[in-house]
Short mmCIF file of C-alpha atoms in Angstrom, two decimals:
data_model
loop_
_atom_site.label_atom_id
_atom_site.label_comp_id
_atom_site.label_asym_id
_atom_site.label_seq_id
_atom_site.Cartn_x
_atom_site.Cartn_y
_atom_site.Cartn_z
CA MET K 6 -264.90 163.08 17.54
CA THR K 7 -264.30 165.31 14.60
CA ASP K 8 -265.56 168.66 15.85
CA THR K 9 -264.57 171.03 18.61
CA ALA K 10 -267.40 170.12 20.92
CA ALA K 11 -266.60 166.43 20.77
CA ALA K 12 -262.96 167.01 21.54
CA THR K 13 -263.65 168.82 24.81
CA ALA K 14 -265.47 166.65 27.29
CA THR K 15 -267.25 167.53 30.50
CA THR K 16 -269.47 165.29 32.56
CA GLY K 17 -271.75 165.28 35.56
CA SER K 18 -271.23 164.02 39.08
CA ASN K 19 -270.78 160.38 38.07
CA PRO K 20 -268.64 160.62 34.97
CA SER K 21 -267.61 157.74 32.77
CA PHE K 22 -265.02 158.21 30.11
CA THR K 23 -264.90 154.74 28.62
CA GLU K 24 -266.41 155.78 25.30
CA LEU K 25 -264.12 158.79 25.04
CA VAL K 26 -260.95 156.80 25.75
CA ASP K 27 -262.07 154.00 23.44
CA GLY K 28 -262.51 156.54 20.64
CA VAL K 29 -259.02 157.95 21.12
CA ARG K 30 -257.61 154.43 21.27
CA GLU K 31 -259.36 153.54 18.03
CA THR K 32 -257.58 156.47 16.38
CA PHE K 33 -254.24 155.30 17.74
CA ASN K 34 -254.85 151.71 16.67
CA SER K 35 -255.60 152.89 13.15
CA GLY K 36 -251.96 153.95 12.83
CA ARG K 37 -252.87 157.56 12.22
CA THR K 38 -250.57 159.01 14.89
CA ARG K 39 -247.42 157.16 13.85
CA PRO K 40 -246.23 158.96 10.68
CA MET K 41 -243.64 161.69 11.22
CA ALA K 42 -245.76 164.10 9.16
CA TRP K 43 -248.71 163.74 11.56
CA ARG K 44 -246.47 164.29 14.58
CA ARG K 45 -244.93 167.36 12.97
CA ARG K 46 -248.36 168.85 12.27
CA GLN K 47 -249.36 168.50 15.90
CA LEU K 48 -246.19 170.16 17.20
CA GLU K 49 -246.52 172.95 14.66
CA GLY K 50 -250.14 173.35 15.74
CA LEU K 51 -249.11 173.82 19.36
CA ILE K 52 -246.53 176.43 18.43
CA LYS K 53 -248.98 178.30 16.21
CA MET K 54 -251.66 178.19 18.90
CA MET K 55 -249.34 179.78 21.45
CA LYS K 56 -248.23 182.46 19.00
CA VAL K 57 -251.67 183.43 17.71
CA HIS K 58 -253.34 183.36 21.12
CA GLU K 59 -250.43 184.50 23.27
CA GLN K 60 -252.37 187.33 24.89
CA GLU K 61 -255.33 185.09 25.70
CA PHE K 62 -253.03 182.71 27.52
CA VAL K 63 -251.28 185.53 29.38
CA ASP K 64 -254.61 187.06 30.43
CA ALA K 65 -255.86 183.68 31.64
CA ILE K 66 -252.75 183.05 33.74
CA ILE K 67 -253.00 186.51 35.27
CA SER K 68 -256.67 185.87 36.04
CA ASP K 69 -255.87 182.57 37.74
CA LEU K 70 -252.70 183.49 39.61
CA GLY K 71 -252.34 187.26 39.60
CA ARG K 72 -248.88 186.99 38.10
CA PRO K 73 -247.00 189.93 36.61
CA VAL K 74 -247.09 189.92 32.81
CA LEU K 75 -243.40 189.03 32.50
CA GLU K 76 -243.80 185.93 34.67
CA ALA K 77 -247.06 184.94 33.00
CA PHE K 78 -245.40 185.04 29.59
CA SER K 79 -241.90 183.76 30.32
CA ALA K 80 -242.61 180.95 32.76
CA ASP K 81 -245.55 179.48 30.87
CA ILE K 82 -245.85 180.60 27.25
CA GLY K 83 -242.23 181.41 26.47
CA HIS K 84 -240.79 178.34 28.19
CA ALA K 85 -243.30 175.97 26.61
CA ARG K 86 -242.86 177.45 23.15
CA LEU K 87 -239.06 177.11 23.24
CA GLN K 88 -239.28 173.56 24.54
CA ILE K 89 -241.76 172.51 21.85
CA LYS K 90 -239.63 174.14 19.15
CA TYR K 91 -236.68 172.10 20.39
CA VAL K 92 -238.75 168.91 20.27
CA LEU K 93 -239.96 169.80 16.76
CA LYS K 94 -236.38 170.24 15.60
CA HIS K 95 -235.10 166.93 16.96
CA PHE K 96 -237.94 164.41 17.30
CA GLU K 97 -237.42 162.72 13.94
CA GLN K 98 -233.82 162.01 14.87
CA TRP K 99 -234.92 160.59 18.22
CA ALA K 100 -237.51 158.42 16.48
CA ARG K 101 -235.03 156.74 14.16
CA THR K 102 -234.38 153.05 14.57
CA GLU K 103 -230.99 152.52 16.21
CA LYS K 104 -228.67 149.86 14.86
CA VAL K 105 -226.61 148.21 17.60
CA ASN K 106 -223.94 145.52 17.75
CA PRO K 107 -225.69 142.12 17.82
CA GLY K 108 -222.74 140.48 19.55
CA LEU K 109 -221.08 137.18 18.81
CA LEU K 110 -224.02 135.01 19.84
CA SER K 111 -226.42 136.60 17.35
CA GLN K 112 -224.14 136.25 14.34
CA PRO K 113 -224.94 136.18 11.56
CA GLY K 114 -227.67 138.77 12.10
CA THR K 115 -228.44 142.36 13.00
CA ALA K 116 -229.84 144.04 16.11
CA GLU K 117 -231.84 147.25 16.37
CA ILE K 118 -233.95 149.34 18.72
CA ILE K 119 -237.31 150.56 17.38
CA LYS K 120 -238.91 153.59 19.06
CA GLU K 121 -242.52 152.57 19.42
CA PRO K 122 -245.30 154.86 20.71
CA LEU K 123 -246.94 153.56 23.86
CA GLY K 124 -250.54 154.24 22.85
CA VAL K 125 -252.98 156.54 24.65
CA ALA K 126 -251.40 158.83 27.24
CA LEU K 127 -253.23 160.59 30.05
CA ILE K 128 -251.69 163.91 31.08
CA ILE K 129 -252.92 165.45 34.33
CA ALA K 130 -251.65 169.00 34.72
CA PRO K 131 -251.41 171.21 37.83
CA TRP K 132 -252.61 174.76 38.39
CA ASN K 133 -249.36 176.55 39.21
CA TYR K 134 -247.98 176.64 35.64
CA PRO K 135 -251.17 175.62 33.87
CA VAL K 136 -250.04 176.08 30.26
CA GLN K 137 -246.42 174.97 30.41
CA LEU K 138 -247.09 171.86 32.48
CA LEU K 139 -249.85 170.65 30.18
CA LEU K 140 -248.37 171.48 26.77
CA GLU K 141 -244.78 170.35 27.34
CA PRO K 142 -245.62 166.74 28.25
CA MET K 143 -248.32 166.78 25.56
CA ALA K 144 -245.70 167.76 22.98
CA ALA K 145 -243.45 164.93 24.13
CA ALA K 146 -246.29 162.43 23.86
CA LEU K 147 -247.30 163.62 20.39
CA ALA K 148 -243.71 163.67 19.15
CA ALA K 149 -243.45 160.02 20.17
CA GLY K 150 -246.58 159.19 18.16
CA ASN K 151 -249.14 158.79 20.93
CA ALA K 152 -252.74 159.85 21.25
CA VAL K 153 -253.49 162.05 24.28
CA VAL K 154 -256.21 162.67 26.82
CA ALA K 155 -255.37 165.91 28.65
CA LYS K 156 -256.80 167.07 31.98
CA PRO K 157 -256.04 170.70 32.92
CA SER K 158 -256.49 171.74 36.53
CA GLU K 159 -259.83 173.04 37.72
CA LEU K 160 -257.97 175.32 40.15
CA SER K 161 -256.78 177.46 37.23
CA PRO K 162 -260.18 177.74 35.51
CA ALA K 163 -259.39 180.56 33.09
CA SER K 164 -256.35 178.74 31.75
CA ALA K 165 -258.24 175.45 31.58
CA SER K 166 -261.01 177.13 29.60
CA VAL K 167 -258.60 178.63 27.06
CA LEU K 168 -256.75 175.33 26.64
CA SER K 169 -259.99 173.39 26.23
CA ARG K 170 -261.27 175.82 23.63
CA LEU K 171 -258.09 176.26 21.57
CA ILE K 172 -256.47 172.81 21.51
CA PRO K 173 -259.26 171.31 19.36
CA GLN K 174 -258.79 174.13 16.85
CA TYR K 175 -255.13 173.31 16.26
CA LEU K 176 -254.70 169.58 16.88
CA ASP K 177 -256.21 166.35 15.57
CA ASN K 178 -259.55 166.10 17.40
CA ASP K 179 -259.71 162.34 17.03
CA ALA K 180 -256.34 161.82 18.71
CA VAL K 181 -256.15 164.64 21.26
CA VAL K 182 -258.99 165.23 23.72
CA VAL K 183 -259.21 167.73 26.57
CA VAL K 184 -261.31 166.87 29.62
CA GLU K 185 -262.44 169.64 31.96
CA GLY K 186 -263.67 169.09 35.48
CA GLY K 187 -262.56 168.53 39.04
CA VAL K 188 -261.81 165.64 41.34
CA PRO K 189 -264.75 163.45 40.16
CA GLU K 190 -263.63 163.73 36.54
CA THR K 191 -260.00 163.01 37.37
CA THR K 192 -260.99 160.06 39.54
CA ALA K 193 -263.15 158.67 36.75
CA LEU K 194 -260.40 159.11 34.18
CA LEU K 195 -258.03 157.13 36.40
CA GLU K 196 -260.46 154.21 36.29
CA GLU K 197 -259.84 153.90 32.55
CA GLN K 198 -256.96 151.98 31.04
CA PHE K 199 -254.19 154.09 29.54
CA ASP K 200 -250.78 153.19 28.18
CA HIS K 201 -248.99 155.90 30.14
CA ILE K 202 -250.04 158.39 32.82
CA PHE K 203 -248.12 161.62 33.26
CA PHE K 204 -249.00 163.49 36.45
CA THR K 205 -247.65 166.74 37.86
CA GLY K 206 -248.72 167.67 41.37
CA SER K 207 -248.32 166.85 45.04
CA THR K 208 -246.75 163.71 46.46
CA ASN K 209 -250.01 162.74 48.18
CA VAL K 210 -252.03 162.89 44.97
CA GLY K 211 -249.16 161.19 43.15
CA LYS K 212 -249.71 158.19 45.41
CA VAL K 213 -253.38 158.14 44.41
CA VAL K 214 -252.43 158.25 40.73
CA MET K 215 -249.89 155.46 41.14
CA THR K 216 -252.42 153.29 43.00
CA ALA K 217 -254.94 153.74 40.19
CA ALA K 218 -252.30 153.02 37.55
CA ALA K 219 -251.30 149.82 39.34
CA LYS K 220 -254.74 148.32 38.68
CA HIS K 221 -253.90 148.25 34.97
CA LEU K 222 -250.10 147.99 35.35
CA THR K 223 -249.89 151.34 33.58
CA PRO K 224 -246.46 153.00 33.61
CA VAL K 225 -246.34 156.47 35.14
CA THR K 226 -244.26 159.59 35.12
CA LEU K 227 -244.77 161.44 38.39
CA GLU K 228 -243.52 165.01 38.66
CA LEU K 229 -244.08 165.70 42.34
CA GLY K 230 -242.50 168.05 44.87
CA GLY K 231 -241.09 168.15 48.36
CA LYS K 232 -238.97 170.50 50.42
CA SER K 233 -236.13 171.64 48.17
CA PRO K 234 -233.23 172.90 50.31
CA THR K 235 -230.79 175.70 49.62
CA ILE K 236 -227.38 175.52 51.28
CA ILE K 237 -225.38 178.72 51.82
CA ALA K 238 -221.73 177.93 52.53
CA LYS K 239 -219.64 180.41 54.50
CA ASP K 240 -217.61 181.24 51.37
CA ALA K 241 -220.68 182.01 49.22
CA ASP K 242 -221.14 185.33 47.47
CA LEU K 243 -223.85 186.31 49.91
CA GLN K 244 -225.32 189.21 47.96
CA ILE K 245 -225.70 187.17 44.78
CA ALA K 246 -227.04 184.21 46.77
CA ALA K 247 -229.62 186.36 48.54
CA ARG K 248 -230.93 187.96 45.37
CA ARG K 249 -231.11 184.69 43.46
CA VAL K 250 -232.83 182.86 46.30
CA VAL K 251 -235.38 185.67 46.71
CA TRP K 252 -236.07 185.68 42.97
CA ALA K 253 -236.49 181.91 42.80
CA LYS K 254 -238.52 181.65 45.99
CA PHE K 255 -241.04 184.43 45.39
CA MET K 256 -241.57 183.97 41.66
CA ASN K 257 -245.21 182.99 41.12
CA ALA K 258 -245.73 183.81 44.82
CA GLY K 259 -243.67 180.78 45.79
CA GLN K 260 -246.00 178.38 43.99
CA THR K 261 -243.26 176.56 42.09
CA CYS K 262 -242.43 172.90 42.65
CA ILE K 263 -238.67 173.57 42.49
CA ALA K 264 -238.69 176.81 44.48
CA PRO K 265 -236.26 176.90 47.41
CA ASP K 266 -238.38 175.61 50.28
CA TYR K 267 -235.95 176.52 53.05
CA VAL K 268 -232.37 177.75 53.47
CA LEU K 269 -229.57 176.19 55.49
CA VAL K 270 -226.95 178.87 56.15
CA ASP K 271 -223.61 178.66 57.93
CA ASP K 272 -223.76 180.24 61.40
CA SER K 273 -220.83 182.51 60.67
CA VAL K 274 -222.63 184.33 57.84
CA LYS K 275 -226.27 183.92 58.90
CA ASP K 276 -226.89 187.46 60.12
CA ARG K 277 -225.35 189.03 57.03
CA PHE K 278 -227.29 186.69 54.73
CA VAL K 279 -230.60 187.42 56.50
CA ASP K 280 -229.99 191.16 56.13
CA LEU K 281 -229.28 190.74 52.42
CA VAL K 282 -232.40 188.60 51.91
CA THR K 283 -234.66 191.17 53.57
CA ALA K 284 -232.99 193.93 51.54
CA ALA K 285 -233.61 191.97 48.33
CA VAL K 286 -237.29 191.48 49.23
CA ARG K 287 -237.68 195.24 49.71
CA ASP K 288 -235.71 195.94 46.55
CA PHE K 289 -237.86 193.60 44.45
CA PHE K 290 -241.31 194.30 45.92
CA GLY K 291 -241.03 197.65 47.70
CA ALA K 292 -242.08 198.73 51.16
CA ASP K 293 -245.68 197.69 50.42
CA PRO K 294 -245.59 194.34 48.58
CA LYS K 295 -249.38 194.26 48.37
CA SER K 296 -249.27 197.12 45.88
CA SER K 297 -246.34 195.68 43.93
CA PRO K 298 -247.17 194.79 40.31
CA ASP K 299 -244.42 192.18 40.42
CA LEU K 300 -245.81 189.82 43.08
CA GLY K 301 -248.34 187.14 42.22
CA ARG K 302 -251.27 185.94 44.30
CA ILE K 303 -252.16 182.67 45.99
CA VAL K 304 -254.32 180.41 43.86
CA SER K 305 -257.22 180.08 46.31
CA PRO K 306 -258.39 181.11 49.79
CA ARG K 307 -257.94 177.51 50.96
CA HIS K 308 -254.28 177.52 50.00
CA LEU K 309 -253.87 180.93 51.62
CA ASP K 310 -255.36 179.63 54.87
CA ARG K 311 -252.89 176.74 54.79
CA LEU K 312 -249.95 179.14 54.42
CA VAL K 313 -251.19 181.38 57.22
CA GLY K 314 -251.42 178.32 59.44
CA LEU K 315 -247.87 177.26 58.58
CA VAL K 316 -246.54 180.68 59.55
CA ALA K 317 -248.59 180.85 62.75
CA GLY K 318 -247.38 177.46 63.93
CA GLY K 319 -243.82 177.67 62.66
CA GLY K 320 -242.15 179.47 65.53
CA GLY K 321 -238.90 181.32 64.91
CA THR K 322 -238.51 185.02 64.20
CA THR K 323 -240.34 186.67 61.31
CA VAL K 324 -237.88 189.29 60.03
CA ILE K 325 -240.01 190.53 57.15
CA GLY K 326 -243.54 189.91 55.93
CA GLY K 327 -246.25 187.96 57.69
CA GLU K 328 -249.13 190.05 56.36
CA HIS K 329 -251.96 188.57 54.33
CA ASP K 330 -255.33 189.51 52.83
CA ARG K 331 -257.74 186.67 52.22
CA ASP K 332 -260.05 188.73 50.00
CA THR K 333 -257.30 189.49 47.48
CA LYS K 334 -255.43 186.19 48.05
CA PHE K 335 -252.32 188.14 49.06
CA VAL K 336 -249.54 186.75 51.21
CA ALA K 337 -246.54 189.00 51.75
CA PRO K 338 -243.05 187.68 51.05
CA THR K 339 -242.20 186.30 54.47
CA VAL K 340 -238.84 185.30 55.93
CA ILE K 341 -238.68 183.33 59.19
CA VAL K 342 -235.34 182.73 60.92
CA ASP K 343 -234.70 179.56 62.94
CA PRO K 344 -238.25 178.13 62.98
CA ASP K 345 -239.29 175.10 65.00
CA LEU K 346 -237.84 172.16 63.08
CA ASP K 347 -240.71 169.90 64.13
CA SER K 348 -243.40 172.31 62.95
CA SER K 349 -245.47 171.81 59.83
CA LEU K 350 -243.56 174.73 58.32
CA MET K 351 -240.45 172.55 58.31
CA THR K 352 -242.04 169.17 57.61
CA GLU K 353 -244.56 170.00 54.85
CA GLU K 354 -243.89 171.47 51.42
CA ILE K 355 -244.61 175.20 51.76
CA PHE K 356 -245.57 176.06 48.16
CA GLY K 357 -245.97 179.73 48.89
CA PRO K 358 -244.05 182.96 49.60
CA VAL K 359 -242.67 181.91 52.99
CA LEU K 360 -238.92 181.28 53.38
CA PRO K 361 -237.54 179.65 56.54
CA ILE K 362 -233.82 180.19 57.20
CA VAL K 363 -232.11 177.64 59.44
CA SER K 364 -228.65 177.92 61.01
CA VAL K 365 -226.14 175.10 60.54
CA SER K 366 -222.62 174.76 61.89
CA SER K 367 -220.94 173.34 58.79
CA ILE K 368 -221.42 171.83 55.36
CA ASP K 369 -221.44 168.39 56.98
CA ASP K 370 -224.25 169.57 59.25
CA ALA K 371 -226.20 170.81 56.23
CA ILE K 372 -225.70 167.53 54.38
CA ALA K 373 -226.88 165.56 57.41
CA PHE K 374 -229.95 167.81 57.69
CA VAL K 375 -230.90 167.18 54.05
CA ASN K 376 -230.25 163.44 54.24
CA ALA K 377 -232.45 163.07 57.33
CA ARG K 378 -235.45 164.09 55.22
CA PRO K 379 -237.17 162.71 52.09
CA LYS K 380 -235.27 163.16 48.84
CA PRO K 381 -236.19 166.57 47.39
CA LEU K 382 -237.08 167.55 43.85
CA ALA K 383 -234.22 170.07 43.77
CA LEU K 384 -231.22 171.15 45.81
CA TYR K 385 -229.25 174.39 45.59
CA ILE K 386 -225.74 175.04 46.89
CA PHE K 387 -224.09 178.46 46.96
CA THR K 388 -220.32 178.33 47.34
CA GLN K 389 -217.20 179.58 45.60
CA SER K 390 -215.50 176.23 46.13
CA ASN K 391 -215.91 173.56 43.48
CA SER K 392 -214.88 170.91 45.99
CA THR K 393 -217.62 172.02 48.40
CA ALA K 394 -220.21 171.94 45.63
CA ASP K 395 -219.02 168.51 44.50
CA LEU K 396 -219.14 167.23 48.09
CA VAL K 397 -222.76 168.31 48.51
CA LEU K 398 -223.77 166.87 45.14
CA ALA K 399 -222.01 163.57 45.88
CA ARG K 400 -223.42 163.08 49.37
CA THR K 401 -227.04 164.13 48.78
CA SER K 402 -229.74 162.89 46.44
CA SER K 403 -232.21 165.16 44.66
CA GLY K 404 -234.11 165.24 41.41
CA GLY K 405 -231.95 168.09 40.11
CA ALA K 406 -229.55 170.68 41.44
CA CYS K 407 -227.95 174.06 40.79
CA VAL K 408 -224.65 175.47 41.96
CA ASN K 409 -224.76 179.21 42.70
CA HIS K 410 -228.29 179.59 41.39
CA ALA K 411 -231.78 178.16 41.84
CA VAL K 412 -234.51 176.72 39.59
CA VAL K 413 -232.53 177.40 36.39
CA HIS K 414 -231.74 173.72 35.85
CA ILE K 415 -235.21 173.56 34.28
CA LEU K 416 -234.02 175.68 31.35
CA PRO K 417 -231.47 173.63 29.32
CA ASP K 418 -233.24 171.59 26.65
CA HIS K 419 -230.75 168.75 26.92
CA LEU K 420 -231.26 168.17 30.65
CA PRO K 421 -233.87 165.69 31.89
CA PHE K 422 -236.20 167.11 34.52
CA GLY K 423 -237.69 164.91 37.21
CA GLY K 424 -237.64 163.81 40.81
CA VAL K 425 -236.26 160.91 42.79
CA GLY K 426 -237.95 158.84 45.48
CA PRO K 427 -240.95 160.69 46.96
CA SER K 428 -240.26 163.76 44.79
CA GLY K 429 -241.12 161.83 41.64
CA MET K 430 -240.21 159.15 39.15
CA GLY K 431 -239.30 159.42 35.52
CA ALA K 432 -238.17 162.53 33.68
CA TYR K 433 -239.00 164.65 30.66
CA HIS K 434 -237.84 167.68 28.63
CA GLY K 435 -236.07 167.20 25.32
CA ARG K 436 -235.18 163.64 24.46
CA SER K 437 -236.07 162.43 27.94
CA GLY K 438 -239.69 163.38 27.29
CA PHE K 439 -239.72 161.56 23.97
CA ASP K 440 -238.28 158.47 25.65
CA ALA K 441 -240.80 158.66 28.50
CA PHE K 442 -243.64 158.20 26.01
CA SER K 443 -241.85 155.57 23.90
CA HIS K 444 -241.22 151.86 24.14
CA HIS K 445 -237.74 150.88 23.03
CA LYS K 446 -238.42 147.61 21.25
CA SER K 447 -235.45 145.29 20.79
CA VAL K 448 -235.37 143.44 17.47
CA VAL K 449 -232.95 140.83 16.13
CA ARG K 450 -233.11 140.01 12.41
CA LYS K 451 -231.77 136.66 11.17
CA LYS K 452 -231.47 134.95 7.82
CA THR K 453 -233.10 131.56 7.33
CA ARG K 454 -229.72 130.16 6.25
CA PRO K 455 -227.45 128.94 7.72
CA ASP K 456 -229.55 127.10 10.31
CA MET K 457 -227.29 126.35 13.26
CA PRO K 458 -227.61 122.72 14.44
CA LEU K 459 -226.08 123.79 17.74
CA LEU K 460 -229.50 125.01 18.90
CA TYR K 461 -231.33 121.74 18.63
CA ALA K 462 -231.38 118.51 20.63
CA PRO K 463 -229.87 116.04 21.05
CA TYR K 464 -227.24 117.92 23.05
CA GLY K 465 -223.91 116.72 24.42
CA GLY K 466 -220.64 115.91 22.71
CA TRP K 467 -219.23 118.63 20.48
CA LYS K 468 -222.21 120.93 21.12
CA GLU K 469 -221.55 121.07 24.84
CA LYS K 470 -217.84 121.64 24.26
CA LEU K 471 -218.54 124.48 21.85
CA VAL K 472 -221.06 126.15 24.18
CA ARG K 473 -218.62 125.96 27.09
CA PHE K 474 -215.91 127.46 24.87
CA VAL K 475 -218.17 130.35 23.82
CA PHE K 476 -219.23 131.09 27.42
CA ARG K 477 -215.76 130.66 28.89
#
């Protein structure tokens, strides 16, 4: 696997990837991926690739998702580039062996933690942020010294094609392989034995990945989803809350795993908040959102049909939006007030530009509502009271959270990003990503002298007394 063609694999209807994975594993076992210089070259290659081919990536994302240029660049290329630069700056420090206190029982001696690469990592990326969500975990895996098999999503074909063509030009072809294809290829890849599987996608497919990984006892990082709630307290700055929720919800046409899925708003401010939300939608996307250059499109007709069905069966009052065009994959920014809580709209992840707003009587009511449902990937609370924010954070569980904003907890390099419970397991970004693809190996080093007779039989007498004294 030394040329471009060999580093990008496609197969027929009954694919087998054993030879491909064995080849990548042979490279890893040779020790080639372990030196810091090799890791640095790969990270620098990713950064250079994104810089040189920035417009190709932007054009591909626009082709796949109809995003405005600003979103195509910032949410995929810009975000990934900054994250990889951060990893490049710090990975050698993270990789250093840590000396720790060996404790009394290991004296004389030393204790240390060695950061060991896991081996061959499989990264399965989604379609909604096709560049960012492939390259960021790939950078973490490479920084930790692993070899990588990468599977971009077939639902973002233009982006997958660019990634498959460019990655072999900038990275080590023997250690990094891109596999194109659909469900048969992904299913076949999951039959192979990897040392770590990193998957971003839906909870249902995450269960499939975890089941496949269990056959080989392969550790997994699952970046999943769920219904991320937004709570609007009665003391919130309603105008700011409305604009930030609308921005976060309708970015990428709502196809963001941490987008606000629904809003819980205090009864006393509901009408005012709804008015401000509809005003923000008109302000951002105009009277005719279909002609707005700032609104993305739905990834496929099938996903559009699903969204239309959610709206049709959701009940409640549609205060803005509701229009769609299957031919252009357009769904208008839609706001539905007080939908049927038992409908699919309120029980399934929406993943589109539809925002339900639900009335609650108090913060306690909102907390109970959230806790009666599966743990979400994110939670957002808008309030001017620190004690209210702290109460919500203390009494709910979510992968991440923001106070007085939404989705921006993905931005700080130092913060781990991940879910909890059905919204995911494991985390990445910054050092957390490096650690996700590393084994922390504990090592104790001893001298051959003195050789403690306490360890050896026969026991009893002074040995027992000394052991009891030490463990007192």
